[in-house]
Coordinates of C-alpha atoms and ligand atoms in Angstrom, one line a residue:
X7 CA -90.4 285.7 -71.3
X8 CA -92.1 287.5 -68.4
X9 CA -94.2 285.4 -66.0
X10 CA -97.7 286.6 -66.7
X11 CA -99.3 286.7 -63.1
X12 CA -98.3 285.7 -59.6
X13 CA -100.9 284.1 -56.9
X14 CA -100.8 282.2 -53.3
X15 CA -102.2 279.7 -54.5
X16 CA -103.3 278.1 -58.2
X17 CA -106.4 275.5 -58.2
X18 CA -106.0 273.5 -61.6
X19 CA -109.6 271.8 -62.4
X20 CA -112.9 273.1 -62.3
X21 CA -114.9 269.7 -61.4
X22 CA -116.5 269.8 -58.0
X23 CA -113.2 269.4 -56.3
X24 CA -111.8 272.8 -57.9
X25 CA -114.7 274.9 -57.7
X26 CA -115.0 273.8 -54.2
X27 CA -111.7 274.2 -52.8
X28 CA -111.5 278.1 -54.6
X29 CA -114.8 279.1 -52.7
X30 CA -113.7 277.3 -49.4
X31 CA -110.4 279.1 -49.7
X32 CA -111.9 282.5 -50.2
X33 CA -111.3 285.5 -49.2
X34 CA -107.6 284.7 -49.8
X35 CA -106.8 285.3 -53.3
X36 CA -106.8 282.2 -56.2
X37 CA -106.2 281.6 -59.8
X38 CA -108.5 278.8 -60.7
X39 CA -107.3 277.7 -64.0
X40 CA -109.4 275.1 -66.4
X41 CA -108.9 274.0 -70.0
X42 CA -112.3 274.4 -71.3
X43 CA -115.3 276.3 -70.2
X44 CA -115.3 276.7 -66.2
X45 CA -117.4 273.3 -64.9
X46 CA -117.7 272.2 -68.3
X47 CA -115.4 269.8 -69.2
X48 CA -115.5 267.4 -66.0
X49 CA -116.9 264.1 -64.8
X50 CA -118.5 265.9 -62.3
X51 CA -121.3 267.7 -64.7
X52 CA -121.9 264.1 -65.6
X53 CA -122.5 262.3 -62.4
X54 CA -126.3 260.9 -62.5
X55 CA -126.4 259.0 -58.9
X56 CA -125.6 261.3 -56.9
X57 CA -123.7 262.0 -53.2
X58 CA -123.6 259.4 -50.6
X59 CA -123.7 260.6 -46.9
X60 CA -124.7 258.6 -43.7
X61 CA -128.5 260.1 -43.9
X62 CA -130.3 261.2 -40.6
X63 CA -132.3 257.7 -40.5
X64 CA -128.6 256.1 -40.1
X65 CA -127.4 257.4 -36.6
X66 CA -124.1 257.4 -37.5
X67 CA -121.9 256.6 -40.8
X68 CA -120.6 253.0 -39.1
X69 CA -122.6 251.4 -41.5
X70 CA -121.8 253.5 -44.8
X71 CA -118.0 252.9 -43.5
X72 CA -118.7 249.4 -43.6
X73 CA -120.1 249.5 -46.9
X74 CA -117.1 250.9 -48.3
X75 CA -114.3 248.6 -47.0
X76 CA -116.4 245.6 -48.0
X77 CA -116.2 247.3 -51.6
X78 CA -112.6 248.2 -51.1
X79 CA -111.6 244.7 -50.8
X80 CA -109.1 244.7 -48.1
X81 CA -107.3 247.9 -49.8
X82 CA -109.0 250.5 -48.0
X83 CA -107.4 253.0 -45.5
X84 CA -109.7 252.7 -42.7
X85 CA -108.8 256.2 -41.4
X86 CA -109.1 257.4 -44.5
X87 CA -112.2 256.1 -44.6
X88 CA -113.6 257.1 -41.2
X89 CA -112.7 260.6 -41.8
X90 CA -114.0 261.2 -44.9
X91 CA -117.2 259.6 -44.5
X92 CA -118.0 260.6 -40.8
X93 CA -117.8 264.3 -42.7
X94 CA -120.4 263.5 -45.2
X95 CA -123.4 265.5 -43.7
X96 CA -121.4 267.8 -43.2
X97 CA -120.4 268.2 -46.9
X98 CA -124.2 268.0 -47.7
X99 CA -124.5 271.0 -45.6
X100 CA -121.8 272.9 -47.1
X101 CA -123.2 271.8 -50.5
X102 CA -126.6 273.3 -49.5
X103 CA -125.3 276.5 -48.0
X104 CA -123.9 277.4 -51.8
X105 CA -127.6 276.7 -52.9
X106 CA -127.4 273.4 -53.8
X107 CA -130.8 272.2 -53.9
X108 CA -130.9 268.2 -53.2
X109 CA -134.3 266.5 -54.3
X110 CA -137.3 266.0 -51.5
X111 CA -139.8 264.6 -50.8
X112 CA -143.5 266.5 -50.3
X113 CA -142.8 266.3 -46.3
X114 CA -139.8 268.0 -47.0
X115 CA -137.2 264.9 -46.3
X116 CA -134.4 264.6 -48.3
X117 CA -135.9 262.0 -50.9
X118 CA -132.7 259.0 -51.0
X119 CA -131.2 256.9 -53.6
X120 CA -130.2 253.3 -53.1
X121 CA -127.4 251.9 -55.1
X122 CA -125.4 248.5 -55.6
X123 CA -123.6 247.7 -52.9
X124 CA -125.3 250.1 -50.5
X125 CA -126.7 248.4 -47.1
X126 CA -129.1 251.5 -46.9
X127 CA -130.5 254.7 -49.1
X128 CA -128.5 257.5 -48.5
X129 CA -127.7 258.6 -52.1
X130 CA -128.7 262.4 -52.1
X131 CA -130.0 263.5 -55.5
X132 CA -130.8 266.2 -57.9
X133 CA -133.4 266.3 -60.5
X134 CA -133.3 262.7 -60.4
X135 CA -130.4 261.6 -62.7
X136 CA -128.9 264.8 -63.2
X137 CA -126.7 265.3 -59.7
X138 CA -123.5 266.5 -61.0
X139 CA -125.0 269.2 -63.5
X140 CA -126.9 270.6 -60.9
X141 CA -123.9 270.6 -58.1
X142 CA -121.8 272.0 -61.0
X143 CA -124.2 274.8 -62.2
X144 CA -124.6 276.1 -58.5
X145 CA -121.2 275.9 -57.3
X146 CA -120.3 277.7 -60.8
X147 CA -122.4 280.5 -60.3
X148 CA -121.0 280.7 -56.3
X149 CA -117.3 281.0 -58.0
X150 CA -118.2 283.4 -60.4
X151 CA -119.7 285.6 -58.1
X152 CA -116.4 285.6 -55.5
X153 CA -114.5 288.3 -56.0
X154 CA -111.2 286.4 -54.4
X155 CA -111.4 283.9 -57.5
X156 CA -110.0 284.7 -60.5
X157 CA -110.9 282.2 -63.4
X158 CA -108.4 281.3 -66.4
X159 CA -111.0 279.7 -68.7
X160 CA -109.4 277.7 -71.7
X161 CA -106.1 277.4 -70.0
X162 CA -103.9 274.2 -69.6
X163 CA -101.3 273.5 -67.3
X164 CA -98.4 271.7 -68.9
X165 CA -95.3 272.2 -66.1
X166 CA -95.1 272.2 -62.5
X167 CA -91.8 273.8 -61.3
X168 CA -90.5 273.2 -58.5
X169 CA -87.3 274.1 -56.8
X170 CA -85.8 271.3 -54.9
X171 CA -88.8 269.7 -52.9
X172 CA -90.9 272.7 -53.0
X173 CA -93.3 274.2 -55.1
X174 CA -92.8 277.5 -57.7
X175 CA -94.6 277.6 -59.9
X176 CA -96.6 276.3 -63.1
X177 CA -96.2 277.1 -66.5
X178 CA -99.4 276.9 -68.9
X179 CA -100.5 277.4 -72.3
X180 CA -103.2 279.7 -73.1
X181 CA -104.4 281.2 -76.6
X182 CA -102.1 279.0 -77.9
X183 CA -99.1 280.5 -76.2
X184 CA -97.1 279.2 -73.3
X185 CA -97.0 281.7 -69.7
X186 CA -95.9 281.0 -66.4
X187 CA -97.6 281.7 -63.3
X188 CA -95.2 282.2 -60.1
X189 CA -97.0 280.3 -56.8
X190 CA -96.3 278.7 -53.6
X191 CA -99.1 276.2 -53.7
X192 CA -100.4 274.4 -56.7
X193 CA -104.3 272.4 -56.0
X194 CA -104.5 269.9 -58.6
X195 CA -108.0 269.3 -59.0
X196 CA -107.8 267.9 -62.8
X197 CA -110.1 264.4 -62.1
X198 CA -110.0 261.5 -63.9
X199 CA -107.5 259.2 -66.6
X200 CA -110.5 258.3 -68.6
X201 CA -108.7 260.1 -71.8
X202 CA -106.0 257.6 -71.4
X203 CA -108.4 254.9 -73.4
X204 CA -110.3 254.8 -76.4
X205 CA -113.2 254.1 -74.9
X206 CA -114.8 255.6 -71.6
X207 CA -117.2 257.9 -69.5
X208 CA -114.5 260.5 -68.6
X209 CA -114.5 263.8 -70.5
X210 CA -112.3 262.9 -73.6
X211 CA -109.6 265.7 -72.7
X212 CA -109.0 264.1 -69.5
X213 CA -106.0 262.2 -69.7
X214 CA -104.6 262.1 -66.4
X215 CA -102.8 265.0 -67.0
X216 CA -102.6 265.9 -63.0
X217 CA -101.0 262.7 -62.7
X218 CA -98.7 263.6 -65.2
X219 CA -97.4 266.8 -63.6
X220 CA -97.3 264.7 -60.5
X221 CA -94.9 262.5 -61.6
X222 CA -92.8 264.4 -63.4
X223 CA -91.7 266.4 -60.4
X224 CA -91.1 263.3 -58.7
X225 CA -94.1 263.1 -56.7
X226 CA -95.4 259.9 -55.3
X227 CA -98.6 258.2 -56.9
X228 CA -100.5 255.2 -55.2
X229 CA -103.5 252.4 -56.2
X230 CA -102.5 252.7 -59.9
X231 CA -103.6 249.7 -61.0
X232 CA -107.0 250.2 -60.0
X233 CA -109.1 251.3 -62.9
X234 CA -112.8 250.8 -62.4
X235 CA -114.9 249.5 -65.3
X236 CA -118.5 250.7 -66.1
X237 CA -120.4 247.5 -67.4
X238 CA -123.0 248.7 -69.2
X239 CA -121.8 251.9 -71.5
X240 CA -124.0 252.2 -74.1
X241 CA -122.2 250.7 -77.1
X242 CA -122.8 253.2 -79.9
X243 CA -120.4 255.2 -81.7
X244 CA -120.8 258.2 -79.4
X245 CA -117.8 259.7 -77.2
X246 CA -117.0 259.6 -74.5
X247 CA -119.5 256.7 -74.1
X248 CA -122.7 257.1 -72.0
X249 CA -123.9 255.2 -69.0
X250 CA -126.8 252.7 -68.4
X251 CA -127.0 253.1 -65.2
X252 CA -126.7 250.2 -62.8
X253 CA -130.9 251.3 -61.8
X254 CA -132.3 249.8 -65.3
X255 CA -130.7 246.5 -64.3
X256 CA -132.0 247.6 -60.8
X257 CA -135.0 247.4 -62.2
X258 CA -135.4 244.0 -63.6
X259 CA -133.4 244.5 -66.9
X260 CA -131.2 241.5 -67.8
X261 CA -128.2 240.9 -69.8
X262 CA -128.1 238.5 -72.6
X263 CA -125.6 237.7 -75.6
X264 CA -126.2 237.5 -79.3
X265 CA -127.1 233.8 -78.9
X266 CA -129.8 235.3 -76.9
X267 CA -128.3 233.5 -73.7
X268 CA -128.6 235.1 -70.1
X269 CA -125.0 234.6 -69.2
X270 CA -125.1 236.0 -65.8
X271 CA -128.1 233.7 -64.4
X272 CA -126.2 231.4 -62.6
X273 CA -124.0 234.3 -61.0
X274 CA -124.6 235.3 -57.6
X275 CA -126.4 238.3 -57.5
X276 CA -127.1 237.7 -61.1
X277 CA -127.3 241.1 -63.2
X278 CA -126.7 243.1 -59.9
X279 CA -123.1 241.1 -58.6
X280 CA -120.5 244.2 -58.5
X281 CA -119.5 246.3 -61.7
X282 CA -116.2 244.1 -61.5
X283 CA -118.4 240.8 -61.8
X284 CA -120.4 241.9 -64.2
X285 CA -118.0 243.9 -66.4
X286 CA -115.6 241.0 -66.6
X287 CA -118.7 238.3 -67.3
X288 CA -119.4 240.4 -70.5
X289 CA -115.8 241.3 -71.5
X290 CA -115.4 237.3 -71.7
X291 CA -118.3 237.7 -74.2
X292 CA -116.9 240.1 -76.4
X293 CA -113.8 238.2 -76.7
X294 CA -115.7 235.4 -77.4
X295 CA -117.0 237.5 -80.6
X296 CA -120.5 237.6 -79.3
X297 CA -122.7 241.3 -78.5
X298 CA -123.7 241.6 -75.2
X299 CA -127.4 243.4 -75.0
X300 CA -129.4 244.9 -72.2
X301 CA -133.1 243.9 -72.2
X302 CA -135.3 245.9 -70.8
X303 CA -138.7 245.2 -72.4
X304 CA -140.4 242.3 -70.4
X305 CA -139.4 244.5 -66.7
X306 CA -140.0 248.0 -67.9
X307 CA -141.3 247.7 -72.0
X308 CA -143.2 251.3 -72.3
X309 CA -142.9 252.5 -68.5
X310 CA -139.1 252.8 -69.5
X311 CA -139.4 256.3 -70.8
X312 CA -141.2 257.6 -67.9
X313 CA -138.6 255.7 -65.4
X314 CA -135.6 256.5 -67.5
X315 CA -136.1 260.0 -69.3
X316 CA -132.6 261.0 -70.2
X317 CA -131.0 257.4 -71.1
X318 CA -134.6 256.5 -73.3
X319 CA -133.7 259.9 -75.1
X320 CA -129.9 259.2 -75.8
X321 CA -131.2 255.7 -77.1
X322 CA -133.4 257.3 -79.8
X323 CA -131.1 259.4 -81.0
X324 CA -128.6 256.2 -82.1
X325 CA -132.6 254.5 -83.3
X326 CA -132.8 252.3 -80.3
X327 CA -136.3 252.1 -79.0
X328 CA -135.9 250.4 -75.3
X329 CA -139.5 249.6 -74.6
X330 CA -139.1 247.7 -78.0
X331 CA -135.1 246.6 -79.0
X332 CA -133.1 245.0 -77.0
X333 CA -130.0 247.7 -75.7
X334 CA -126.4 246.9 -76.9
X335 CA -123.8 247.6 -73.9
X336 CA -120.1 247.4 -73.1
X337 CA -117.7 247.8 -70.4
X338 CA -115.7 250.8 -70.6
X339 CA -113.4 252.8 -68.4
X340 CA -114.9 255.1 -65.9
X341 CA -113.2 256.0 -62.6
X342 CA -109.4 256.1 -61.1
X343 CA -109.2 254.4 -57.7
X344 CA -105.8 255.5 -57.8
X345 CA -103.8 258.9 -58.1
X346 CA -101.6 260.8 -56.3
X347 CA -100.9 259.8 -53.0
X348 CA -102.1 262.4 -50.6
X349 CA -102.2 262.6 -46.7
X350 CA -106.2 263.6 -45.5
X351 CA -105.1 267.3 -45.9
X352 CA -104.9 266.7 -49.8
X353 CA -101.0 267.6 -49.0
X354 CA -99.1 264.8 -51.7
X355 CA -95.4 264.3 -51.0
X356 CA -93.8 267.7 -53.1
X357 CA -94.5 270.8 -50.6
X358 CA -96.7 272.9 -52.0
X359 CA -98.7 270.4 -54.0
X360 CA -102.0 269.4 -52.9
X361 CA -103.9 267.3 -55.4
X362 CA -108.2 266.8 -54.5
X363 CA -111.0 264.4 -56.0
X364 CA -110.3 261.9 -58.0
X365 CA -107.0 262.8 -59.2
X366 CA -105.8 262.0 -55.3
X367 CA -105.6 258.9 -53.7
X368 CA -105.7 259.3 -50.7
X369 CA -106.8 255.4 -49.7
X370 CA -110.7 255.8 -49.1
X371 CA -111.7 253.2 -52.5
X372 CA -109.2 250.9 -51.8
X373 CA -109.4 248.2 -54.7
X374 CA -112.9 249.5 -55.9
X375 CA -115.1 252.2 -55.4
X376 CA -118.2 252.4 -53.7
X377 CA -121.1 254.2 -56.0
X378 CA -121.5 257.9 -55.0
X379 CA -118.5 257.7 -52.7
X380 CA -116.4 259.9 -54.9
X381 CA -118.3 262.9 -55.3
X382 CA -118.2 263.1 -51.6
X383 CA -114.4 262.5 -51.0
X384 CA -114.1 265.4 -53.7
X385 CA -115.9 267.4 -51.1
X386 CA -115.2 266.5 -47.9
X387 CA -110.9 266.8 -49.2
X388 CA -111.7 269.9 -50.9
X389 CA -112.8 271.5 -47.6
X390 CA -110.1 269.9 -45.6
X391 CA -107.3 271.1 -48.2
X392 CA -108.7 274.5 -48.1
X393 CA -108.7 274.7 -44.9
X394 CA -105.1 273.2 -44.0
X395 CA -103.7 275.4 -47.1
X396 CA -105.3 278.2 -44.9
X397 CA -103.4 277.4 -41.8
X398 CA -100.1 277.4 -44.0
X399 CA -100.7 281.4 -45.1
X400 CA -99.4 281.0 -48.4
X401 CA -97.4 283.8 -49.8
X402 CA -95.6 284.5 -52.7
X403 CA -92.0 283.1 -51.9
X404 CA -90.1 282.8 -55.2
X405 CA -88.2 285.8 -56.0
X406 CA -88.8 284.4 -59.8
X407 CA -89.4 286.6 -62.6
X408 CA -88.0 285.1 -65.6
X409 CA -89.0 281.4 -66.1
X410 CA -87.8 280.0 -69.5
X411 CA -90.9 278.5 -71.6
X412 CA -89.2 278.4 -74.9
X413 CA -89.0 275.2 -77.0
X414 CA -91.9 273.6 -74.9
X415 CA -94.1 271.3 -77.2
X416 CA -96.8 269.6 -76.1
X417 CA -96.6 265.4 -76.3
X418 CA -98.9 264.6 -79.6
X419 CA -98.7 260.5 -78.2
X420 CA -101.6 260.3 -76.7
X421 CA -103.6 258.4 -79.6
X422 CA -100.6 255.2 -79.4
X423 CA -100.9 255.1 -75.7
X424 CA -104.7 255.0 -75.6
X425 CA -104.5 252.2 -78.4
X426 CA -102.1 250.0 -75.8
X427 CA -104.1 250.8 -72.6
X428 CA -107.2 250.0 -74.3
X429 CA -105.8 246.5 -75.3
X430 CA -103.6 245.6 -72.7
X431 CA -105.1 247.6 -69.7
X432 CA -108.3 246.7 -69.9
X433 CA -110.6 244.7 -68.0
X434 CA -108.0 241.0 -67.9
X435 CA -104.8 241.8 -67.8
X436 CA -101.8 239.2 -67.8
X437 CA -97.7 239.5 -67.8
X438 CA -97.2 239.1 -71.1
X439 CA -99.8 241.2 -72.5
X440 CA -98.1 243.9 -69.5
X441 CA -95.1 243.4 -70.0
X442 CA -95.5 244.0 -74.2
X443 CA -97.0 247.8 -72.6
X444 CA -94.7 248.5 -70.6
X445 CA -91.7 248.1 -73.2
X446 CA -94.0 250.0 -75.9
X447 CA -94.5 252.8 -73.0
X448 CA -90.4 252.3 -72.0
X449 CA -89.7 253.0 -75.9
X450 CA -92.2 256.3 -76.2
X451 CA -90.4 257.7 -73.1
X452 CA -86.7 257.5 -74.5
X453 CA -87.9 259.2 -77.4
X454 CA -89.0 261.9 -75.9
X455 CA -86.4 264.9 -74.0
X456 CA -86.9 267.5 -71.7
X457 CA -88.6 269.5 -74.4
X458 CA -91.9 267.8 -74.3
X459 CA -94.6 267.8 -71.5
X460 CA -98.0 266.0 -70.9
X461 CA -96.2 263.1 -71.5
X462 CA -99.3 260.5 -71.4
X463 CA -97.0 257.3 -71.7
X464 CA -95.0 258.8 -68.2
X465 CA -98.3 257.6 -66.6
X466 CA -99.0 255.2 -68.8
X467 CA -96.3 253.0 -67.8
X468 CA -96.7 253.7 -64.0
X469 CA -100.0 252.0 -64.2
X470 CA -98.6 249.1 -66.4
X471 CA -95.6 248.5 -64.0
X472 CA -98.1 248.8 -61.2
X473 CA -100.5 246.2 -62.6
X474 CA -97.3 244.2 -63.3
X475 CA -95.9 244.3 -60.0
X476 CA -99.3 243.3 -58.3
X477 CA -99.7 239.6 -59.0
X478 CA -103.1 238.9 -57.7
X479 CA -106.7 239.4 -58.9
X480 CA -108.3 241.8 -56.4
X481 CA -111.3 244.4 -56.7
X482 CA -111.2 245.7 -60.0
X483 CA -107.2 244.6 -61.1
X484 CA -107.8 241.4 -62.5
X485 CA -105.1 239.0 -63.8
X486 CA -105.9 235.6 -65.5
X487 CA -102.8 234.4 -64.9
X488 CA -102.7 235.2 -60.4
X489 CA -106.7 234.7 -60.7
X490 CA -106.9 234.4 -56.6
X491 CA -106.9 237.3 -53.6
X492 CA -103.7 236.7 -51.6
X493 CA -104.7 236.4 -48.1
X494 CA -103.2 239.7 -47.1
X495 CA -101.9 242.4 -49.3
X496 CA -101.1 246.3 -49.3
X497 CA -101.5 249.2 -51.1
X498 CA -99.3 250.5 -54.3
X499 CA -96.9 253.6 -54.1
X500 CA -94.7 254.6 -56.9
X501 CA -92.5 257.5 -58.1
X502 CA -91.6 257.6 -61.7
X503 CA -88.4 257.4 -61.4
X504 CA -89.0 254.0 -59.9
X505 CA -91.4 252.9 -62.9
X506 CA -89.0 253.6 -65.1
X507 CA -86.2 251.8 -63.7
X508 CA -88.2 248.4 -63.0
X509 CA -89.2 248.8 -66.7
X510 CA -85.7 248.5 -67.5
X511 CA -85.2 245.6 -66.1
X512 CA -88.0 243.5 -68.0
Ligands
FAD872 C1 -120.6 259.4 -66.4 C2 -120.1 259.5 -65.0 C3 -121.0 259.3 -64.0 C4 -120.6 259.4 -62.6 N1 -121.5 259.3 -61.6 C5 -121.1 259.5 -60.4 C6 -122.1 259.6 -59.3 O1 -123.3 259.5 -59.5 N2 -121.6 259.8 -58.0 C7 -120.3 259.9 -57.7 O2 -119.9 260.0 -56.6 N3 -119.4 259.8 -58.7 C8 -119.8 259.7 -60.0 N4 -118.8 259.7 -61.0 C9 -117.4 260.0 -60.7 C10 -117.3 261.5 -60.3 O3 -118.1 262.2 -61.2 C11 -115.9 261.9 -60.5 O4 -115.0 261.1 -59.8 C12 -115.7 263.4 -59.9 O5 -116.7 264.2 -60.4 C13 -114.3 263.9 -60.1 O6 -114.4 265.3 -59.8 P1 -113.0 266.1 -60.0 O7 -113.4 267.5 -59.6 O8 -111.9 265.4 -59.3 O9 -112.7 266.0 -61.5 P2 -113.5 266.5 -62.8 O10 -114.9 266.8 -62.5 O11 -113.3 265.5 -63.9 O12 -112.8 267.9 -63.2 C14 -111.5 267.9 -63.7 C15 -111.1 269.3 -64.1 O13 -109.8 269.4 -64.4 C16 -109.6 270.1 -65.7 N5 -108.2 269.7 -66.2 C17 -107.7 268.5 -66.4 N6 -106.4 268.6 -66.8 C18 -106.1 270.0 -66.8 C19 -105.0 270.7 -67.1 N7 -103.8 270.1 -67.5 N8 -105.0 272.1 -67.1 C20 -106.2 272.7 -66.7 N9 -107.3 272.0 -66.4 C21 -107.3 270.7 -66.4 C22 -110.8 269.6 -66.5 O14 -111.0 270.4 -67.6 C23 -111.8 269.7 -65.4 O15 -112.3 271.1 -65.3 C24 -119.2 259.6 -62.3 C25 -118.3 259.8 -63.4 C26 -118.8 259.7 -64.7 C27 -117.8 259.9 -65.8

């Protein structure tokens, strides 16, 4: 089959960290490819908080840096860190100079959020709780409107190729068919592994399928055992579930159980102790067969809908009236600390790959993430990878022009992997219950030859082995049978190939 196009360079994702790195790559040509609608089908267009950046009132980001270590719980890289965050104005900037418009106050000043875990307000905002649609919508409208970017809407890469450690190309489906595009450098931009469960905040097609390709080429992934869970989802038979943001309980709202007990009263930091704290106080609920439910009334009763537009309008439409019933929640997946290890250029360990946002770990979260931290990393990497691919001039090097795509099928698994990470992956994790995934996962992979791509149980059991192999309770990886935080510990790098044969051995 002839290869359908050729390009320097191929961005996979259209979340902030696609768009971003296409129009900070421009005027050099780029194939931006998404499945979906361009910006549609992303976290991103759902983030409410917003961007964190070191405002002008903070003279320096020292204190944002320390924020984030404290939250990364002895995981972080600190120059990871530093260099991402000491850009964060600077990513603000870029943000506005694509028309992003950032909410003020009447004097003009940038009007700040504050969120848990934040030392001071520097949460930049858009139409209150509606950040991510408006950064999407802008930087949309900037792509579309570039003549160097050519968009491939409804398009899903399925192969990476590579010939020996270097980048080739990418084979994809589209219209139902499979092509292949011929490239030196591949931008995997593709977010989130929140598809990987039954229940979470990611766009339900994300699966981790940049991970996927990752691995499959032998690339190096790290952190993979560090899944952060949303507390309070609101539990209604809606997907991908919708947040309660961490503001209402900012706000005075508590959580009680269906004995109408406040279970987290004699916590520190009560309702507002970190998402890990809380997420794991009312997963012990659950199991324990009870409901967990938000109360709002007493601290915000009818001022909720005026405080709280958009989450008061979601709650009427499952019948819940918050100024009157009582708000039934659950923790559900929501962000990837982890992903494909990546130097502070985006560059992972294959030459020619560059992976950017949350799909990349390039060590910032450490064990747990910071609110509003990863919308900037998406940034801040996207302009550094552009900018480093830049300085590489990418060319067309493969002399390619016949790449076999016959007998491809996509992996129809996904719905028994999500049932086993849901159980086992979830919020307490132990070696038997791990060990049980990771010989499921072992099993699904054997089945499957060299036919089948977007593999979801090649990821699937990198993250068990990895949450096997780390046998401590730290950040957001919690095990109930190594419940302490070893005094000193590192972060996680694995290949597949190294999953796979440690799975063997159990
Ligand atoms: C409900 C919610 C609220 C959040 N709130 C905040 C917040 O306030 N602040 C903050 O900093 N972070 C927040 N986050 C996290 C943040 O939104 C994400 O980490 C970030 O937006 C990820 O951006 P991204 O560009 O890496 O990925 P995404 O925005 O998820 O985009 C991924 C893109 O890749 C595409 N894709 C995936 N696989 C393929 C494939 N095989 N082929 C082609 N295309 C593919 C998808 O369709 C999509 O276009 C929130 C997340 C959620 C879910």
């Amino acid at each position: 089959m002839k290869n359908i196009m050729q390009s320097p360079v191929v961005v996979i994702g259209s979340g902030l960290a696609g768009l971003m790195t296409a129009l900070q790559l421009a005027p050099l040509p780029v194939l931006l490819l998404t499945q979906g609608k361009i910006g549609q089908e992303t976290s991103s267009i759902y983030a409410q908080g917003g961007i964190a950046a070191a405002s002008h009132e903070e003279k320096d980001s020292s204190a944002h840096i320390e924020d984030t270590l404290r939250a990364g719980a002895g995981l972080c890289d600190q120059k990871a860190v530093a260099t991402i965050l000491d850009d964060g104005r600077k990513a603000i900037e870029v943000l506005e100079k694509y028309g992003v418009i950032f909410d003020h106050d009447r004097h003009g000043r940038p009007r700040l959020g504050l969120e848990g875990a934040h030392s001071h307000r520097r949460i930049f905002h858009i139409d209150g709780d509606a950040s991510g649609r408006g950064i999407i919508k802008v930087l949309t409208e900037a792509v579309l409107r570039t003549p160097s970017i050519t968009v491939m809407e409804n398009t899903i890469a399925v192969r990476l190729l590579k010939d020996k450690n270097k980048i080739r190309g990418v084979i994809i489906q589209i219209e139902g068919q499979f092509r292949s595009i011929v490239t030196s450098t591949i931008v995997l931009a593709t977010g989130g592994i929140g598809g990987l469960f039954e229940e979470s905040t990611n766009p339900l097609q994300n699966y981790g399928q940049g991970l996927i390709l990752a691995a499959d080429i032998g690339a190096v992934l790290a952190d993979l055992e560090f899944i952060q869970f949303h507390p309070t989802a609101l539990d209604a038979n809606i997907f991908p579930k919708t947040l309660i943001s961490e503001a209402v309980r900012g706000e005075g709202a508590v959580l009680v159980n269906s004995d109408n007990q406040r279970f987290l009263a004699n916590t520190e930091g009560q309702e507002l102790a970190s998402r890990d704290v809380v997420a794991r106080a009312i997963y012990h609920q659950t199991i324990q067969g009870k409901k967990v439910y938000l109360d709002a009334r007493k601290a915000l009763g009818k001022g909720f809908k005026t405080r709280f537009p958009t989450i008061a309008q979601l709650c009427h439409q499952v019948g819940i009236d918050p100024s009157m019933d009582l708000i039934p929640v659950k923790p559900v997946e929501h962000f990837h600390m982890g992903g494909i290890k990546t130097n502070l250029n985006g560059e992972t360990t294959i030459k020619g790959l560059w992976a950017v946002g949350e799909v990349a770990s390039t060590g910032l979260h450490g064990a747990n993430r910071l609110a509003s931290n990863s919308l900037l990393e998406a940034t801040v990497m996207a302009m550094r990878a552009a900018k480093a691919i830049l300085d590489n001039h990418p060319s067309i090097q493969s002399n390619d022009n016949e790449i076999d795509e016959t007998g491809i099928v996509i992996s129809d698994r996904l719905p028994f992997v999500k049932k086993i990470m849901q159980k086992d992956l979830n919020i307490i994790r132990d070696e038997d219950t791990l060990r049980s995934a990771i010989r499921q996962f072992l099993t699904l992979v054997n089945e499957h030859d060299d036919q089948y791509v977007l593999n979801p149980e090649q990821i699937a059991l990198m993250i068990a082995v990895s949450a096997f192999l780390r046998k401590e309770s730290r950040g957001a990886h919690y095990r109930q049978d190594y419940p302490a935080t070893l005094e000193k510990a590192n972060r996680s790098f694995i290949s597949f190939d190294q999953a796979y044969q440690y799975a063997k051995t159990l």
